[in-house]
mmCIF file of N, CA, C and O in Angstrom:
data_model
loop_
_atom_site.group_PDB
_atom_site.id
_atom_site.type_symbol
_atom_site.label_atom_id
_atom_site.label_comp_id
_atom_site.label_asym_id
_atom_site.label_seq_id
_atom_site.Cartn_x
_atom_site.Cartn_y
_atom_site.Cartn_z
ATOM 1 N N MET A 11 110.522 154.593 78.056
ATOM 2 C CA MET A 11 110.374 155.349 78.689
ATOM 3 C C MET A 11 112.115 155.660 78.977
ATOM 4 O O MET A 11 112.118 155.919 79.444
ATOM 5 N N THR A 12 111.860 157.438 78.200
ATOM 6 C CA THR A 12 113.350 158.397 78.809
ATOM 7 C C THR A 12 112.198 159.318 79.410
ATOM 8 O O THR A 12 111.161 160.251 78.346
ATOM 9 N N THR A 13 112.347 160.338 80.463
ATOM 10 C CA THR A 13 112.553 161.509 81.051
ATOM 11 C C THR A 13 112.832 162.385 80.624
ATOM 12 O O THR A 13 114.317 162.433 81.582
ATOM 13 N N THR A 14 113.122 163.601 80.309
ATOM 14 C CA THR A 14 114.095 164.583 80.145
ATOM 15 C C THR A 14 113.974 166.081 80.163
ATOM 16 O O THR A 14 112.421 166.175 80.057
ATOM 17 N N THR A 15 114.572 166.747 81.258
ATOM 18 C CA THR A 15 113.929 168.098 81.924
ATOM 19 C C THR A 15 115.053 168.733 81.837
ATOM 20 O O THR A 15 115.952 169.024 81.261
ATOM 21 N N VAL A 16 114.025 169.649 80.936
ATOM 22 C CA VAL A 16 115.036 171.370 80.417
ATOM 23 C C VAL A 16 114.537 172.110 81.329
ATOM 24 O O VAL A 16 113.170 172.683 81.922
ATOM 25 N N SER A 17 115.265 173.648 81.077
ATOM 26 C CA SER A 17 114.584 174.516 81.770
ATOM 27 C C SER A 17 114.978 175.733 80.800
ATOM 28 O O SER A 17 115.466 175.946 79.865
ATOM 29 N N ILE A 18 113.372 176.336 80.806
ATOM 30 C CA ILE A 18 113.240 177.664 80.104
ATOM 31 C C ILE A 18 113.128 178.682 80.076
ATOM 32 O O ILE A 18 112.176 179.045 81.511
ATOM 33 N N SER A 19 113.563 179.785 79.498
ATOM 34 C CA SER A 19 113.612 180.721 79.934
ATOM 35 C C SER A 19 111.999 182.084 78.930
ATOM 36 O O SER A 19 111.961 181.115 77.852
ATOM 37 N N GLY A 20 111.953 183.098 80.079
ATOM 38 C CA GLY A 20 110.676 183.767 79.391
ATOM 39 C C GLY A 20 109.264 183.856 79.618
ATOM 40 O O GLY A 20 108.587 184.084 78.358
ATOM 41 N N MET A 21 109.025 181.937 79.125
ATOM 42 C CA MET A 21 107.371 182.082 79.881
ATOM 43 C C MET A 21 106.987 182.577 80.840
ATOM 44 O O MET A 21 107.847 182.529 81.945
ATOM 45 N N THR A 22 105.803 183.250 80.977
ATOM 46 C CA THR A 22 104.827 184.056 82.053
ATOM 47 C C THR A 22 102.874 183.740 81.704
ATOM 48 O O THR A 22 102.469 184.413 83.228
ATOM 49 N N CYS A 23 102.993 183.189 81.136
ATOM 50 C CA CYS A 23 101.279 182.320 81.250
ATOM 51 C C CYS A 23 101.608 181.272 81.091
ATOM 52 O O CYS A 23 102.475 180.440 79.479
ATOM 53 N N GLY A 24 99.976 180.945 80.328
ATOM 54 C CA GLY A 24 98.908 179.712 80.324
ATOM 55 C C GLY A 24 99.611 179.577 78.794
ATOM 56 O O GLY A 24 99.751 178.857 78.406
ATOM 57 N N HIS A 25 99.553 180.520 77.933
ATOM 58 C CA HIS A 25 99.869 180.914 76.653
ATOM 59 C C HIS A 25 101.079 180.350 75.965
ATOM 60 O O HIS A 25 101.034 179.487 75.283
ATOM 61 N N CYS A 26 101.876 180.746 77.436
ATOM 62 C CA CYS A 26 103.491 180.880 76.619
ATOM 63 C C CYS A 26 103.768 178.750 76.770
ATOM 64 O O CYS A 26 104.022 178.538 76.449
ATOM 65 N N VAL A 27 103.012 178.248 77.933
ATOM 66 C CA VAL A 27 102.869 176.728 78.390
ATOM 67 C C VAL A 27 101.769 176.296 77.162
ATOM 68 O O VAL A 27 102.632 174.954 76.959
ATOM 69 N N ASP A 28 101.177 176.562 76.588
ATOM 70 C CA ASP A 28 100.356 175.528 75.365
ATOM 71 C C ASP A 28 101.203 175.702 74.334
ATOM 72 O O ASP A 28 101.355 174.418 73.836
ATOM 73 N N ALA A 29 102.178 177.214 73.802
ATOM 74 C CA ALA A 29 103.487 176.986 72.943
ATOM 75 C C ALA A 29 104.099 176.447 72.268
ATOM 76 O O ALA A 29 104.360 175.363 72.005
ATOM 77 N N VAL A 30 104.852 176.341 74.519
ATOM 78 C CA VAL A 30 105.840 175.020 74.549
ATOM 79 C C VAL A 30 104.963 173.759 74.131
ATOM 80 O O VAL A 30 105.747 172.247 73.529
ATOM 81 N N THR A 31 104.658 173.599 75.508
ATOM 82 C CA THR A 31 103.436 172.418 75.232
ATOM 83 C C THR A 31 103.166 171.840 74.066
ATOM 84 O O THR A 31 103.876 170.162 73.600
ATOM 85 N N SER A 32 102.663 172.425 72.702
ATOM 86 C CA SER A 32 102.862 171.773 71.311
ATOM 87 C C SER A 32 104.462 171.612 70.540
ATOM 88 O O SER A 32 103.757 171.293 69.947
ATOM 89 N N GLU A 33 104.681 172.254 70.528
ATOM 90 C CA GLU A 33 106.061 172.545 70.043
ATOM 91 C C GLU A 33 106.705 170.745 70.476
ATOM 92 O O GLU A 33 107.365 170.336 69.900
ATOM 93 N N LEU A 34 106.970 170.640 71.788
ATOM 94 C CA LEU A 34 107.348 169.664 72.177
ATOM 95 C C LEU A 34 106.577 168.385 71.695
ATOM 96 O O LEU A 34 107.643 167.868 72.234
ATOM 97 N N GLN A 35 105.950 168.377 72.453
ATOM 98 C CA GLN A 35 105.105 167.615 71.455
ATOM 99 C C GLN A 35 104.708 166.882 69.927
ATOM 100 O O GLN A 35 104.230 165.921 69.894
ATOM 101 N N SER A 36 105.198 167.837 69.592
ATOM 102 C CA SER A 36 105.260 167.483 67.813
ATOM 103 C C SER A 36 106.517 166.928 67.322
ATOM 104 O O SER A 36 106.440 165.890 67.167
ATOM 105 N N LEU A 37 107.256 166.573 68.869
ATOM 106 C CA LEU A 37 108.362 166.083 68.446
ATOM 107 C C LEU A 37 108.439 164.435 67.930
ATOM 108 O O LEU A 37 108.132 164.133 68.750
ATOM 109 N N ASP A 38 108.987 163.325 67.611
ATOM 110 C CA ASP A 38 108.551 162.582 67.075
ATOM 111 C C ASP A 38 108.775 161.577 68.768
ATOM 112 O O ASP A 38 110.141 161.795 69.121
ATOM 113 N N GLY A 39 107.910 160.742 68.909
ATOM 114 C CA GLY A 39 108.541 160.029 69.708
ATOM 115 C C GLY A 39 108.094 160.634 71.260
ATOM 116 O O GLY A 39 107.806 160.137 72.186
ATOM 117 N N VAL A 40 107.358 161.433 71.624
ATOM 118 C CA VAL A 40 107.402 162.449 72.335
ATOM 119 C C VAL A 40 105.813 161.713 73.313
ATOM 120 O O VAL A 40 104.844 161.610 72.335
ATOM 121 N N GLN A 41 105.589 161.272 74.010
ATOM 122 C CA GLN A 41 104.326 161.107 74.942
ATOM 123 C C GLN A 41 103.634 161.288 75.684
ATOM 124 O O GLN A 41 102.271 161.423 76.340
ATOM 125 N N GLY A 42 104.527 162.334 76.387
ATOM 126 C CA GLY A 42 103.357 163.801 77.742
ATOM 127 C C GLY A 42 104.980 164.847 77.590
ATOM 128 O O GLY A 42 105.986 163.807 77.323
ATOM 129 N N VAL A 43 104.119 165.720 77.993
ATOM 130 C CA VAL A 43 104.740 166.970 77.939
ATOM 131 C C VAL A 43 103.993 167.579 79.612
ATOM 132 O O VAL A 43 103.348 167.485 79.637
ATOM 133 N N GLU A 44 105.228 167.554 80.717
ATOM 134 C CA GLU A 44 104.622 169.232 81.859
ATOM 135 C C GLU A 44 105.505 169.449 82.032
ATOM 136 O O GLU A 44 106.311 169.832 82.032
ATOM 137 N N ILE A 45 105.127 170.937 82.120
ATOM 138 C CA ILE A 45 105.278 171.938 82.306
ATOM 139 C C ILE A 45 104.967 173.023 83.567
ATOM 140 O O ILE A 45 103.884 172.989 84.163
ATOM 141 N N ASP A 46 106.172 173.280 84.992
ATOM 142 C CA ASP A 46 105.924 173.809 85.868
ATOM 143 C C ASP A 46 106.155 175.946 85.724
ATOM 144 O O ASP A 46 107.578 175.656 85.072
ATOM 145 N N LEU A 47 105.792 176.056 85.486
ATOM 146 C CA LEU A 47 105.430 178.082 85.358
ATOM 147 C C LEU A 47 105.893 178.384 85.625
ATOM 148 O O LEU A 47 105.415 178.767 87.364
ATOM 149 N N ASN A 48 107.437 179.215 86.362
ATOM 150 C CA ASN A 48 107.634 180.317 86.867
ATOM 151 C C ASN A 48 107.958 182.035 86.845
ATOM 152 O O ASN A 48 108.193 181.684 85.312
ATOM 153 N N LYS A 49 106.566 182.229 86.457
ATOM 154 C CA LYS A 49 106.516 183.546 85.259
ATOM 155 C C LYS A 49 107.455 184.321 85.755
ATOM 156 O O LYS A 49 107.603 185.161 85.142
ATOM 157 N N ASP A 50 108.055 184.810 86.471
ATOM 158 C CA ASP A 50 108.978 185.338 87.169
ATOM 159 C C ASP A 50 110.473 185.186 86.593
ATOM 160 O O ASP A 50 111.418 185.759 87.916
ATOM 161 N N GLY A 51 110.469 183.901 86.415
ATOM 162 C CA GLY A 51 112.244 183.259 86.641
ATOM 163 C C GLY A 51 111.937 181.794 85.552
ATOM 164 O O GLY A 51 111.370 182.477 84.513
ATOM 165 N N ILE A 52 112.175 181.613 85.632
ATOM 166 C CA ILE A 52 113.212 180.282 85.192
ATOM 167 C C ILE A 52 112.437 178.899 85.038
ATOM 168 O O ILE A 52 111.834 179.005 86.087
ATOM 169 N N SER A 53 111.475 178.475 83.663
ATOM 170 C CA SER A 53 110.135 177.415 83.753
ATOM 171 C C SER A 53 110.612 176.047 83.153
ATOM 172 O O SER A 53 111.862 176.237 83.083
ATOM 173 N N THR A 54 109.549 174.915 84.287
ATOM 174 C CA THR A 54 111.161 173.674 83.557
ATOM 175 C C THR A 54 109.625 173.113 83.319
ATOM 176 O O THR A 54 108.834 172.797 83.541
ATOM 177 N N ALA A 55 110.323 172.260 82.065
ATOM 178 C CA ALA A 55 109.384 171.555 81.174
ATOM 179 C C ALA A 55 110.144 169.929 81.096
ATOM 180 O O ALA A 55 111.243 169.764 81.556
ATOM 181 N N THR A 56 109.342 169.181 82.337
ATOM 182 C CA THR A 56 110.143 167.969 81.874
ATOM 183 C C THR A 56 108.738 167.126 80.789
ATOM 184 O O THR A 56 107.572 166.964 80.527
ATOM 185 N N VAL A 57 109.464 166.407 80.036
ATOM 186 C CA VAL A 57 109.513 165.693 78.514
ATOM 187 C C VAL A 57 109.161 163.593 78.252
ATOM 188 O O VAL A 57 110.512 163.430 78.578
ATOM 189 N N THR A 58 108.800 162.837 78.032
ATOM 190 C CA THR A 58 108.817 161.563 78.095
ATOM 191 C C THR A 58 108.722 161.342 76.842
ATOM 192 O O THR A 58 107.499 161.727 76.244
ATOM 193 N N SER A 59 109.442 160.561 76.634
ATOM 194 C CA SER A 59 109.379 160.178 75.551
ATOM 195 C C SER A 59 109.550 158.420 75.146
ATOM 196 O O SER A 59 110.363 157.919 76.367
ATOM 197 N N ALA A 60 109.294 158.211 74.019
ATOM 198 C CA ALA A 60 109.178 156.707 73.567
ATOM 199 C C ALA A 60 111.125 156.401 73.496
ATOM 200 O O ALA A 60 111.345 155.385 74.128
ATOM 201 N N GLY A 61 111.954 157.240 73.490
ATOM 202 C CA GLY A 61 113.365 157.067 73.106
ATOM 203 C C GLY A 61 114.249 158.601 73.798
ATOM 204 O O GLY A 61 113.609 159.301 74.002
ATOM 205 N N PRO A 62 115.883 158.652 73.750
ATOM 206 C CA PRO A 62 116.208 159.589 73.499
ATOM 207 C C PRO A 62 115.828 160.901 73.328
ATOM 208 O O PRO A 62 115.766 160.661 71.794
ATOM 209 N N LEU A 63 116.139 162.052 73.220
ATOM 210 C CA LEU A 63 115.635 163.621 72.786
ATOM 211 C C LEU A 63 117.127 164.043 72.321
ATOM 212 O O LEU A 63 118.074 163.784 73.658
ATOM 213 N N THR A 64 117.823 164.198 71.489
ATOM 214 C CA THR A 64 118.711 165.230 70.792
ATOM 215 C C THR A 64 118.380 167.132 71.632
ATOM 216 O O THR A 64 117.348 167.295 71.643
ATOM 217 N N PRO A 65 119.947 167.386 72.561
ATOM 218 C CA PRO A 65 119.202 168.284 72.723
ATOM 219 C C PRO A 65 118.873 169.555 72.092
ATOM 220 O O PRO A 65 118.180 170.280 71.799
ATOM 221 N N ALA A 66 119.751 169.195 69.991
ATOM 222 C CA ALA A 66 119.521 170.495 69.966
ATOM 223 C C ALA A 66 117.776 170.547 68.725
ATOM 224 O O ALA A 66 116.941 171.048 68.963
ATOM 225 N N SER A 67 116.886 168.983 69.550
ATOM 226 C CA SER A 67 116.035 168.388 69.006
ATOM 227 C C SER A 67 114.977 169.594 70.208
ATOM 228 O O SER A 67 114.235 170.578 69.510
ATOM 229 N N ILE A 68 114.908 169.028 71.421
ATOM 230 C CA ILE A 68 114.708 169.889 71.962
ATOM 231 C C ILE A 68 114.341 171.743 71.638
ATOM 232 O O ILE A 68 113.103 172.225 71.888
ATOM 233 N N GLY A 69 116.174 171.921 71.692
ATOM 234 C CA GLY A 69 116.434 173.188 71.613
ATOM 235 C C GLY A 69 115.548 173.896 70.437
ATOM 236 O O GLY A 69 114.555 175.187 71.418
ATOM 237 N N GLU A 70 115.328 173.072 69.483
ATOM 238 C CA GLU A 70 114.829 173.987 68.054
ATOM 239 C C GLU A 70 112.820 174.375 68.322
ATOM 240 O O GLU A 70 112.149 175.418 67.933
ATOM 241 N N ALA A 71 112.615 173.093 69.214
ATOM 242 C CA ALA A 71 111.707 173.587 69.739
ATOM 243 C C ALA A 71 110.658 174.812 70.103
ATOM 244 O O ALA A 71 109.970 174.983 70.515
ATOM 245 N N VAL A 72 111.426 174.129 71.411
ATOM 246 C CA VAL A 72 111.601 175.461 72.559
ATOM 247 C C VAL A 72 111.618 176.960 71.615
ATOM 248 O O VAL A 72 110.880 177.851 72.438
ATOM 249 N N ALA A 73 112.390 177.261 71.047
ATOM 250 C CA ALA A 73 113.039 178.032 70.599
ATOM 251 C C ALA A 73 111.931 178.529 69.408
ATOM 252 O O ALA A 73 111.266 179.709 68.772
ATOM 253 N N GLU A 74 111.134 177.342 68.061
ATOM 254 C CA GLU A 74 110.152 177.334 67.192
ATOM 255 C C GLU A 74 109.115 178.520 68.412
ATOM 256 O O GLU A 74 108.140 178.887 66.897
ATOM 257 N N ALA A 75 108.709 178.084 69.383
ATOM 258 C CA ALA A 75 107.641 178.341 70.913
ATOM 259 C C ALA A 75 107.707 179.776 70.670
ATOM 260 O O ALA A 75 107.002 180.455 71.009
ATOM 261 N N GLY A 76 108.805 180.443 70.497
ATOM 262 C CA GLY A 76 109.533 181.683 71.214
ATOM 263 C C GLY A 76 109.921 181.742 72.343
ATOM 264 O O GLY A 76 110.292 183.067 73.081
ATOM 265 N N TYR A 77 110.357 180.868 73.045
ATOM 266 C CA TYR A 77 111.062 180.818 74.047
ATOM 267 C C TYR A 77 113.164 180.106 73.977
ATOM 268 O O TYR A 77 113.823 179.585 72.790
ATOM 269 N N LEU A 78 113.476 180.219 75.370
ATOM 270 C CA LEU A 78 114.638 179.631 75.278
ATOM 271 C C LEU A 78 115.240 179.252 76.207
ATOM 272 O O LEU A 78 114.612 179.247 76.651
ATOM 273 N N LEU A 79 115.611 177.946 75.752
ATOM 274 C CA LEU A 79 115.604 176.889 76.253
ATOM 275 C C LEU A 79 117.515 177.030 77.685
ATOM 276 O O LEU A 79 118.693 177.546 76.511
ATOM 277 N N VAL A 80 117.695 176.981 78.488
ATOM 278 C CA VAL A 80 118.509 177.579 79.326
ATOM 279 C C VAL A 80 119.735 176.694 79.500
ATOM 280 O O VAL A 80 120.685 176.941 80.042
ATOM 281 N N SER A 81 118.395 174.792 80.151
ATOM 282 C CA SER A 81 119.215 173.974 80.354
ATOM 283 C C SER A 81 118.773 172.551 80.641
ATOM 284 O O SER A 81 117.379 172.950 80.062
ATOM 285 N N ASN A 82 119.597 171.430 79.728
ATOM 286 C CA ASN A 82 118.953 170.289 79.811
ATOM 287 C C ASN A 82 119.297 168.902 79.610
ATOM 288 O O ASN A 82 120.337 169.650 79.537
ATOM 289 N N ASP A 83 118.693 168.768 80.968
ATOM 290 C CA ASP A 83 119.517 167.078 80.550
ATOM 291 C C ASP A 83 120.074 166.027 79.593
ATOM 292 O O ASP A 83 120.297 164.898 79.696
ATOM 293 N N ALA A 84 119.032 166.022 78.454
ATOM 294 C CA ALA A 84 119.211 165.235 77.275
ATOM 295 C C ALA A 84 120.366 165.006 77.803
ATOM 296 O O ALA A 84 121.343 165.659 77.161
#
């Protein structure tokens, strides 16, 4: 199991959390997604997966949901 934590800009509500969670869960190998919403700043997503995820795949998933990945420990 691998855990990746990323920071995301632009999330302000539960719908935002749902959209990002859905996109991240669609990545191959993702087992779980937990999001700490900070509606006035940078939110944090912790992604648990069977193996390492590429920064590009995470960034694309976040962008597909309509938000901006601002940092990534992948």
